[in-house]
Coordinates of C-alpha atoms and ligand atoms in Angstrom, one line a residue:
M66 CA -4.3 -4.2 -26.8
L67 CA -2.7 -0.9 -26.0
Q68 CA -2.0 0.0 -29.5
F69 CA -5.7 -0.1 -30.5
L70 CA -6.6 2.8 -28.3
R71 CA -7.4 5.7 -30.6
R72 CA -5.8 8.9 -29.5
K73 CA -5.8 12.5 -30.7
K74 CA -2.1 12.5 -30.4
E75 CA 0.7 10.2 -29.0
P76 CA 0.7 10.3 -25.2
K77 CA 3.5 11.4 -23.1
V78 CA 5.0 8.8 -20.8
F79 CA 5.9 9.3 -17.1
V80 CA 7.9 6.5 -15.5
V81 CA 8.4 6.1 -11.8
G82 CA 11.2 3.7 -11.1
L83 CA 11.4 2.4 -7.6
D84 CA 14.5 0.3 -7.2
C85 CA 13.8 -2.9 -5.3
A86 CA 10.1 -2.1 -4.7
E87 CA 8.5 -5.3 -3.6
P88 CA 5.2 -6.2 -5.3
S89 CA 3.7 -8.0 -2.3
L90 CA 4.1 -4.9 -0.2
V91 CA 2.5 -2.5 -2.7
F92 CA -0.2 -4.9 -4.1
E93 CA -1.2 -6.5 -0.8
R94 CA 0.3 -5.7 2.6
W95 CA 0.3 -1.9 2.4
R96 CA -2.2 -1.4 -0.5
A97 CA -4.8 0.4 1.6
E98 CA -2.1 2.8 2.9
L99 CA -0.7 3.9 -0.4
P100 CA -3.6 5.9 -1.9
N101 CA -1.9 7.1 -5.0
L102 CA -0.3 3.8 -6.0
R103 CA -3.6 2.1 -5.3
R104 CA -5.5 4.6 -7.5
L105 CA -3.1 3.8 -10.4
M106 CA -3.5 0.1 -9.8
E107 CA -7.3 0.2 -9.6
A108 CA -7.9 2.3 -12.6
G109 CA -5.0 0.8 -14.5
A110 CA -3.4 -2.7 -14.7
Y111 CA -0.6 -4.2 -12.6
G112 CA 1.4 -7.3 -12.1
W113 CA 4.8 -8.8 -11.4
L114 CA 7.6 -7.8 -13.7
T115 CA 10.2 -10.6 -13.8
S116 CA 13.7 -9.3 -13.5
S117 CA 16.8 -10.2 -15.4
T118 CA 19.1 -13.1 -14.3
P119 CA 20.8 -11.9 -12.2
C120 CA 18.1 -9.8 -10.6
I121 CA 20.5 -7.0 -9.7
T122 CA 20.2 -3.2 -10.2
V123 CA 23.1 -3.4 -12.7
P124 CA 22.3 -4.8 -15.2
A125 CA 18.5 -4.9 -14.6
W126 CA 17.6 -1.2 -15.4
S127 CA 19.7 -1.3 -18.6
S128 CA 18.0 -4.5 -19.6
M129 CA 14.6 -2.9 -19.0
T130 CA 15.4 0.3 -20.9
S131 CA 17.3 -1.3 -23.8
S132 CA 15.2 -4.5 -24.0
K133 CA 18.4 -6.6 -24.2
D134 CA 19.4 -9.4 -21.8
P135 CA 22.5 -9.2 -19.6
G136 CA 24.5 -11.4 -22.0
V137 CA 23.8 -9.2 -24.9
L138 CA 24.7 -6.2 -22.8
G139 CA 27.8 -8.1 -21.6
I140 CA 27.1 -6.9 -18.0
Y141 CA 26.7 -9.5 -15.3
G142 CA 26.7 -7.4 -12.2
F143 CA 28.4 -4.2 -10.8
R144 CA 31.8 -5.7 -11.2
N145 CA 32.7 -7.8 -14.2
R146 CA 35.8 -9.5 -15.3
A147 CA 37.7 -7.2 -17.6
D148 CA 39.5 -10.1 -19.3
Y149 CA 40.5 -13.7 -18.4
S150 CA 43.2 -12.7 -15.9
Y151 CA 42.5 -13.5 -12.3
E152 CA 42.5 -10.0 -11.0
N153 CA 41.3 -7.4 -13.6
M154 CA 37.8 -6.3 -12.9
T155 CA 35.8 -3.4 -14.3
I156 CA 32.9 -1.4 -12.7
A157 CA 29.9 -1.4 -15.0
T158 CA 29.3 2.3 -15.3
G159 CA 27.2 3.8 -18.1
A160 CA 30.2 3.7 -20.4
T161 CA 29.9 -0.1 -20.6
V162 CA 26.3 0.1 -21.9
K163 CA 26.7 0.0 -25.7
E164 CA 23.0 -0.6 -26.5
R165 CA 20.7 2.3 -27.0
R166 CA 18.2 2.8 -24.3
V167 CA 14.6 3.9 -24.8
W168 CA 15.4 7.6 -24.2
D169 CA 18.1 7.5 -26.9
L170 CA 15.7 6.2 -29.5
L171 CA 12.9 8.6 -28.5
G172 CA 15.4 11.5 -28.6
E173 CA 16.5 10.5 -32.1
A174 CA 12.8 10.6 -33.1
G175 CA 12.7 14.2 -31.9
K176 CA 11.0 13.5 -28.5
Q177 CA 12.1 15.5 -25.5
V178 CA 13.3 13.3 -22.6
I179 CA 14.0 13.8 -19.0
V180 CA 16.0 11.0 -17.3
V181 CA 16.8 11.3 -13.6
G182 CA 18.8 8.8 -11.5
V183 CA 18.5 5.8 -13.8
P184 CA 21.3 3.4 -13.0
Q185 CA 24.2 3.3 -15.5
T186 CA 23.8 6.9 -16.8
Y187 CA 27.2 8.0 -15.4
P188 CA 29.4 9.1 -17.2
V189 CA 26.9 11.5 -18.7
K190 CA 26.1 11.1 -22.4
P191 CA 24.0 13.7 -24.3
V192 CA 20.3 13.3 -24.6
N193 CA 17.6 15.2 -26.4
G194 CA 16.5 16.9 -23.2
H195 CA 17.8 16.7 -19.6
L196 CA 19.5 14.1 -17.6
V197 CA 20.7 13.8 -14.0
S198 CA 23.0 10.8 -13.6
C199 CA 22.7 7.9 -11.1
F200 CA 24.0 6.4 -7.9
L201 CA 27.2 5.4 -9.6
T202 CA 28.2 9.1 -9.9
P203 CA 31.5 9.4 -7.9
T204 CA 31.0 13.1 -7.1
V205 CA 28.6 15.9 -7.9
Q206 CA 31.6 18.3 -8.0
R207 CA 32.0 17.2 -11.7
Q208 CA 29.5 17.0 -14.5
Y209 CA 26.7 14.7 -13.5
T210 CA 23.9 16.3 -15.5
Y211 CA 23.1 17.0 -19.1
P212 CA 23.4 19.7 -20.0
N213 CA 26.2 20.6 -17.6
E214 CA 24.5 23.9 -16.6
L215 CA 21.7 21.9 -15.1
R216 CA 23.9 21.1 -12.1
Y217 CA 24.2 24.8 -11.2
E218 CA 20.4 25.1 -11.5
I219 CA 20.1 22.1 -9.0
D220 CA 22.6 23.8 -6.6
Q221 CA 20.4 26.9 -6.6
L222 CA 17.3 24.9 -6.2
L223 CA 18.7 23.1 -3.1
G224 CA 20.0 26.4 -1.7
G225 CA 23.6 25.2 -1.3
R226 CA 22.8 21.7 0.0
E227 CA 24.6 19.0 -2.0
Y228 CA 22.4 16.8 -4.2
D229 CA 22.7 13.1 -3.2
V230 CA 23.0 10.5 -6.0
D231 CA 22.8 7.8 -3.3
V232 CA 22.6 7.4 0.5
P233 CA 26.0 8.6 1.5
Q234 CA 26.6 5.9 4.2
Y235 CA 24.0 3.2 3.9
R236 CA 25.9 0.3 5.4
T237 CA 25.6 1.5 8.9
E238 CA 24.4 -0.1 12.1
D239 CA 23.0 3.3 13.2
K240 CA 19.5 2.9 11.8
G241 CA 18.3 6.4 12.9
F242 CA 21.2 7.9 11.0
L243 CA 20.4 5.7 8.0
L244 CA 16.8 6.9 7.9
K245 CA 17.8 10.5 8.3
Q246 CA 20.1 10.1 5.2
I247 CA 17.5 8.3 3.2
Y248 CA 14.9 11.0 3.8
E249 CA 17.3 13.8 3.2
M250 CA 18.3 12.3 -0.2
T251 CA 14.8 11.6 -1.2
E252 CA 13.5 15.0 -0.3
K253 CA 16.2 16.7 -2.4
E254 CA 15.6 14.4 -5.2
F255 CA 11.9 15.2 -5.3
I256 CA 12.6 18.9 -5.3
V257 CA 14.7 18.4 -8.4
R258 CA 12.2 16.0 -10.1
K259 CA 9.3 18.3 -9.5
H260 CA 11.3 21.3 -10.8
L261 CA 12.2 19.4 -14.0
L262 CA 8.6 18.1 -14.4
K263 CA 7.2 21.6 -14.3
N264 CA 9.9 23.7 -15.9
K265 CA 11.5 21.6 -18.7
P266 CA 9.8 20.3 -21.8
W267 CA 9.3 16.6 -22.0
D268 CA 7.5 13.8 -23.8
F269 CA 9.2 11.0 -21.8
F270 CA 10.1 11.5 -18.1
M271 CA 11.7 8.7 -16.1
F272 CA 13.2 8.8 -12.6
V273 CA 14.6 6.0 -10.4
E274 CA 14.5 6.2 -6.6
M275 CA 17.3 4.2 -4.9
G276 CA 16.0 4.9 -1.4
V277 CA 13.6 1.9 -1.6
D278 CA 16.6 -0.5 -2.2
R279 CA 18.6 1.1 0.6
I280 CA 15.8 1.0 3.2
H281 CA 15.1 -2.6 2.3
H282 CA 18.7 -3.7 2.8
G283 CA 19.1 -1.6 5.9
L284 CA 15.8 -2.2 7.7
W285 CA 14.0 -5.3 6.3
K286 CA 14.3 -7.4 9.5
Y287 CA 12.5 -4.8 11.6
M288 CA 9.2 -5.1 9.6
D289 CA 9.3 -8.7 8.4
P290 CA 8.2 -11.3 11.0
S291 CA 9.7 -14.1 8.8
H292 CA 13.2 -12.6 9.1
P293 CA 15.4 -14.7 11.4
K294 CA 16.5 -11.6 13.2
H295 CA 13.1 -10.0 13.5
E296 CA 12.2 -8.6 17.0
P297 CA 8.5 -7.9 17.5
G298 CA 7.7 -4.5 18.8
N299 CA 11.0 -3.0 17.7
P300 CA 11.2 0.8 17.2
Y301 CA 11.7 0.5 13.4
Q302 CA 8.7 -1.8 12.8
D303 CA 7.0 0.7 10.5
A304 CA 10.0 2.5 9.1
I305 CA 9.8 0.9 5.6
K306 CA 6.0 1.3 5.4
E307 CA 6.3 5.0 6.4
Y308 CA 8.9 5.5 3.7
Y309 CA 6.6 3.9 1.1
Q310 CA 3.8 6.3 2.3
Y311 CA 6.1 9.2 2.0
L312 CA 7.0 8.2 -1.6
D313 CA 3.3 7.8 -2.3
R314 CA 2.5 11.3 -1.1
E315 CA 5.3 12.8 -3.2
L316 CA 4.2 10.8 -6.1
G317 CA 0.7 12.0 -5.7
E318 CA 2.0 15.6 -6.0
M319 CA 3.8 14.8 -9.2
L320 CA 0.8 13.0 -10.6
S321 CA -1.4 16.0 -10.0
A322 CA 0.9 18.0 -12.3
L323 CA 0.4 15.6 -15.3
D324 CA -2.0 16.3 -18.1
D325 CA -4.7 13.9 -19.3
D326 CA -2.5 12.7 -22.1
T327 CA 0.2 11.1 -20.0
V328 CA 0.5 7.4 -19.4
V329 CA 2.0 6.5 -16.1
I330 CA 4.2 3.4 -15.6
V331 CA 5.5 2.5 -12.2
V332 CA 8.2 -0.2 -12.3
S333 CA 10.8 -1.9 -10.1
D334 CA 13.9 -3.7 -11.3
H335 CA 13.5 -6.6 -8.9
G336 CA 11.7 -7.3 -5.6
A337 CA 13.0 -8.0 -2.1
K338 CA 13.0 -10.8 0.4
P339 CA 14.6 -11.6 3.8
I340 CA 18.1 -12.9 3.9
R341 CA 18.5 -16.0 6.0
G342 CA 22.2 -16.3 5.7
G343 CA 25.2 -16.6 3.4
I344 CA 27.0 -19.5 1.7
C345 CA 30.8 -19.0 1.8
I346 CA 31.3 -20.0 -1.7
N347 CA 35.1 -20.0 -1.8
E348 CA 35.4 -21.8 1.5
W349 CA 33.0 -24.4 0.1
L350 CA 35.1 -24.7 -3.1
R351 CA 38.2 -25.0 -1.0
R352 CA 36.8 -27.8 1.2
A353 CA 35.6 -29.6 -1.9
G354 CA 39.1 -29.5 -3.4
Y355 CA 38.3 -27.1 -6.3
L356 CA 40.1 -24.1 -4.9
V357 CA 43.6 -24.4 -3.4
L358 CA 45.3 -21.7 -1.3
K359 CA 49.0 -21.4 -0.8
E360 CA 48.5 -20.7 2.9
E361 CA 45.8 -20.6 5.5
P362 CA 44.1 -17.2 5.3
A363 CA 45.5 -14.9 8.0
R364 CA 42.7 -13.7 10.2
Q365 CA 43.0 -10.3 11.7
G366 CA 40.7 -10.2 14.7
D367 CA 37.2 -11.2 13.7
K368 CA 37.3 -9.5 10.3
P369 CA 36.6 -11.7 7.2
I370 CA 39.4 -11.9 4.7
P371 CA 38.5 -10.8 1.2
F372 CA 39.3 -13.3 -1.6
E373 CA 41.6 -10.7 -3.1
K374 CA 43.8 -10.9 0.0
V375 CA 44.5 -14.6 -0.1
E376 CA 47.2 -16.3 -2.1
V377 CA 45.6 -18.8 -4.5
D378 CA 47.6 -21.6 -5.9
W379 CA 46.3 -21.2 -9.4
E380 CA 48.0 -24.2 -10.8
K381 CA 46.1 -26.4 -8.5
T382 CA 42.8 -24.5 -8.7
T383 CA 39.8 -25.6 -10.7
A384 CA 37.3 -22.9 -9.9
W385 CA 36.8 -19.8 -7.7
G386 CA 33.8 -17.8 -6.8
A387 CA 32.5 -14.3 -6.0
G388 CA 30.1 -13.1 -3.4
G389 CA 27.1 -10.9 -3.7
Y390 CA 23.3 -11.2 -3.7
Y391 CA 23.9 -14.1 -6.1
G392 CA 26.9 -16.3 -6.6
R393 CA 29.3 -16.5 -9.5
I394 CA 31.7 -19.3 -10.3
F395 CA 34.7 -18.9 -12.6
L396 CA 36.5 -22.0 -14.1
N397 CA 40.2 -22.1 -14.5
V398 CA 40.5 -23.3 -18.1
Q399 CA 43.6 -24.2 -20.1
G400 CA 44.4 -21.7 -22.8
R401 CA 41.9 -19.2 -21.3
E402 CA 43.1 -18.3 -17.8
P403 CA 46.8 -17.6 -17.3
N404 CA 47.4 -20.8 -15.3
G405 CA 44.4 -22.7 -16.6
R406 CA 44.0 -26.2 -15.3
I407 CA 40.9 -27.7 -16.9
P408 CA 41.5 -29.0 -20.4
Q409 CA 39.0 -27.4 -22.7
A410 CA 37.6 -30.8 -23.6
D411 CA 36.6 -31.3 -19.9
Y412 CA 35.0 -27.9 -19.5
E413 CA 31.4 -29.1 -19.6
R414 CA 32.0 -32.2 -17.5
V415 CA 33.7 -30.1 -14.8
R416 CA 30.9 -27.5 -14.9
D417 CA 28.2 -30.1 -14.7
E418 CA 29.9 -31.7 -11.8
L419 CA 30.0 -28.3 -10.0
V420 CA 26.4 -27.7 -10.7
G421 CA 25.5 -31.0 -9.2
A422 CA 27.6 -30.4 -6.1
I423 CA 26.5 -26.8 -5.6
E424 CA 22.8 -27.5 -6.0
A425 CA 23.3 -30.3 -3.4
I426 CA 24.6 -28.0 -0.7
P427 CA 22.1 -28.4 2.1
D428 CA 21.0 -25.8 4.6
P429 CA 22.7 -25.8 8.1
E430 CA 20.2 -28.3 9.3
G431 CA 20.8 -30.7 6.5
N432 CA 17.6 -29.9 4.5
P433 CA 17.6 -29.1 0.8
L434 CA 18.4 -25.5 0.2
G435 CA 16.8 -25.1 -3.2
T436 CA 19.8 -23.7 -5.1
T437 CA 19.8 -23.1 -8.8
C438 CA 22.8 -22.7 -11.1
F439 CA 22.5 -20.9 -14.5
R440 CA 24.8 -21.4 -17.5
P441 CA 25.0 -18.1 -19.3
E442 CA 24.7 -19.5 -22.8
A443 CA 21.5 -21.2 -21.8
I444 CA 19.7 -18.0 -20.5
Y445 CA 21.1 -15.3 -22.8
R446 CA 20.7 -14.7 -26.5
Q447 CA 24.4 -13.9 -26.7
V448 CA 27.2 -14.0 -24.3
R449 CA 29.4 -10.9 -24.6
N450 CA 32.5 -9.8 -22.7
V451 CA 33.6 -12.2 -19.9
A452 CA 30.6 -13.9 -18.3
P453 CA 30.9 -16.0 -15.1
D454 CA 30.9 -19.7 -16.0
L455 CA 28.0 -20.1 -13.6
I456 CA 25.5 -17.8 -12.0
I457 CA 24.0 -19.1 -8.7
Y458 CA 20.9 -18.4 -6.8
F459 CA 21.5 -19.9 -3.3
G460 CA 18.3 -21.1 -1.7
D461 CA 16.0 -19.2 -4.1
L462 CA 17.9 -16.0 -3.1
Y463 CA 17.0 -16.4 0.6
W464 CA 20.8 -17.0 0.9
R465 CA 23.5 -14.8 -0.5
S466 CA 27.0 -15.7 -1.7
V467 CA 30.0 -14.8 0.5
G468 CA 33.3 -14.7 -1.3
S469 CA 35.5 -13.9 1.8
F470 CA 37.3 -16.4 4.1
G471 CA 37.6 -16.5 7.8
F472 CA 34.2 -17.9 8.8
E473 CA 33.7 -21.1 10.9
G474 CA 32.2 -23.2 8.3
I475 CA 30.5 -22.7 4.9
Y476 CA 27.5 -20.9 6.5
T477 CA 27.5 -17.4 7.9
F478 CA 24.8 -15.2 9.4
E479 CA 26.8 -12.1 9.2
N480 CA 27.4 -10.2 6.0
D481 CA 31.0 -9.7 5.0
T482 CA 30.3 -6.4 3.4
G483 CA 28.3 -4.7 6.2
P484 CA 24.9 -5.1 7.7
D485 CA 22.3 -6.3 5.3
D486 CA 18.8 -7.7 5.9
A487 CA 17.3 -8.2 2.5
N488 CA 18.1 -10.0 -0.7
H489 CA 16.7 -9.3 -4.1
A490 CA 13.7 -11.2 -5.3
Q491 CA 13.3 -12.3 -9.0
D492 CA 9.9 -10.5 -9.4
G493 CA 9.7 -6.8 -9.4
M494 CA 6.5 -4.9 -10.1
I495 CA 4.7 -2.9 -12.8
I496 CA 1.7 -0.6 -12.7
Y497 CA 0.3 0.7 -15.9
Y498 CA -2.1 3.6 -15.9
D499 CA -3.7 5.5 -18.8
P500 CA -6.0 8.4 -17.8
N501 CA -7.9 7.8 -21.1
Q502 CA -8.6 4.2 -20.6
N503 CA -10.1 2.5 -17.5
L504 CA -8.4 -0.8 -17.2
G505 CA -10.3 -1.7 -14.1
G506 CA -7.3 -3.0 -12.0
Q507 CA -6.7 -6.0 -14.2
R508 CA -3.8 -8.2 -13.4
L509 CA -0.9 -8.4 -15.9
N510 CA 0.7 -11.7 -16.2
G511 CA 3.9 -13.1 -17.6
L512 CA 5.8 -9.8 -18.0
Q513 CA 9.5 -9.5 -18.1
L514 CA 11.4 -6.3 -17.7
M515 CA 12.6 -6.3 -21.3
D516 CA 8.9 -5.7 -22.2
F517 CA 9.2 -2.1 -20.9
A518 CA 11.1 -0.4 -23.7
P519 CA 9.0 -1.8 -26.6
T520 CA 5.8 -0.9 -24.7
V521 CA 7.0 2.7 -24.3
L522 CA 8.1 3.0 -27.9
D523 CA 4.8 1.6 -29.2
L524 CA 2.8 3.9 -27.0
M525 CA 4.7 6.9 -28.3
G526 CA 4.2 5.8 -31.9
Q527 CA 7.8 4.7 -32.5
P528 CA 8.9 1.6 -34.4
I529 CA 10.3 -1.2 -32.2
P530 CA 13.8 -2.2 -33.3
E531 CA 13.9 -5.9 -34.2
A532 CA 16.8 -6.6 -31.9
M533 CA 14.7 -5.7 -28.8
Q534 CA 14.0 -8.9 -26.9
G535 CA 10.8 -7.9 -25.1
R536 CA 7.3 -7.6 -26.4
T537 CA 4.7 -4.8 -25.9
I538 CA 2.4 -5.3 -23.0
Q539 CA -0.9 -6.8 -24.1
L540 CA -3.9 -5.7 -22.1
Ligands
LIG1023 ZN1 17.9 -2.6 -7.9

């Protein structure tokens, strides 16, 4: 077990977060071509890191770093219902995270922390050290660092170029332009990360790279022969691999700056897999009689019509849905929603009926799709804020959920929110490397991302709060 390793002093911890990094690519397919990651794996230990449900960037990183599930966090995706009205939604910025994350606890214990680009760290909250906020930062023209002066230091470092918190235009059909933006962003980020690594004091350093997620969504079909739109011999066949190699080289440079008392942890918040298509959840609900519109959705050209633009007859509606990498269903309940239709006593019956019907939706050829519905109270310790009544993984996440109208049937092979080739996979990855302990490349099994925070606290000699839901990694 980790905690039995005798040390002169508590180690420092360096965390490399690769958003969406897919374990099968790192552990198997490109293993030989990623020398630095391979070295960490072979001298360390590694395995799958099961994500939260839903396996989405928000809330996954916050679940990992607070060791609380999405229900306890009260965050079920980027956009959450603000209340039981039909239209009020909130964006889950850092302000919605009420639980303390691992760097908060370490800071309170007097440890110096550096946190760079970890999702849900905007708006900026003070830390005992330095912080650069995440891809949810609306503009770098306002405070996005802690302390605020750090942003001027970054300006100087980049010689007048603007720091990118995300790929500025990642939903583009121009893949050359997309790659150019991804590399520009990542290059600037590494300049900042290396600067902080070498020039600021730290005991805990964590950064998250969003480029992996962006390149997967934008270019997955070019490298994956199992993707329905894959064309062999296309010019972008190696684009994702080359980006992983680029990250591996940059990572190698950062690793060479670490001392012998630093444990390295590489993590992803979820994996990635090809998207085969989308299920038009609201169109399906409409055809099944659960959702009633006041008029036929008005098509404008071949553009899909967002759910927000149609007139719903709420008095006749039982349930409605939302799109995304996973599906969400909301029930229209008497005394809860403004025009609630389902008597409270019938709630479970109606929900069970929906689960049965949704899980029975076949693929376009009539074969089983393998859809799973989750009831929030069954998978979370607590259900805070306004949770969806059902969370849906269509076809084991090979299919996404489409909330818009205007498609021919209930299936679509185009994304209503822009080009997208990949969906998230439930398992992300973890590599654990301790320079003082040869772990011989052993496989880690059964880890869940909430195990991250207690493992870090334990390593750094800190007590693990009882309310944390994960366990320390056992080697
Ligand atoms: Zn992610």
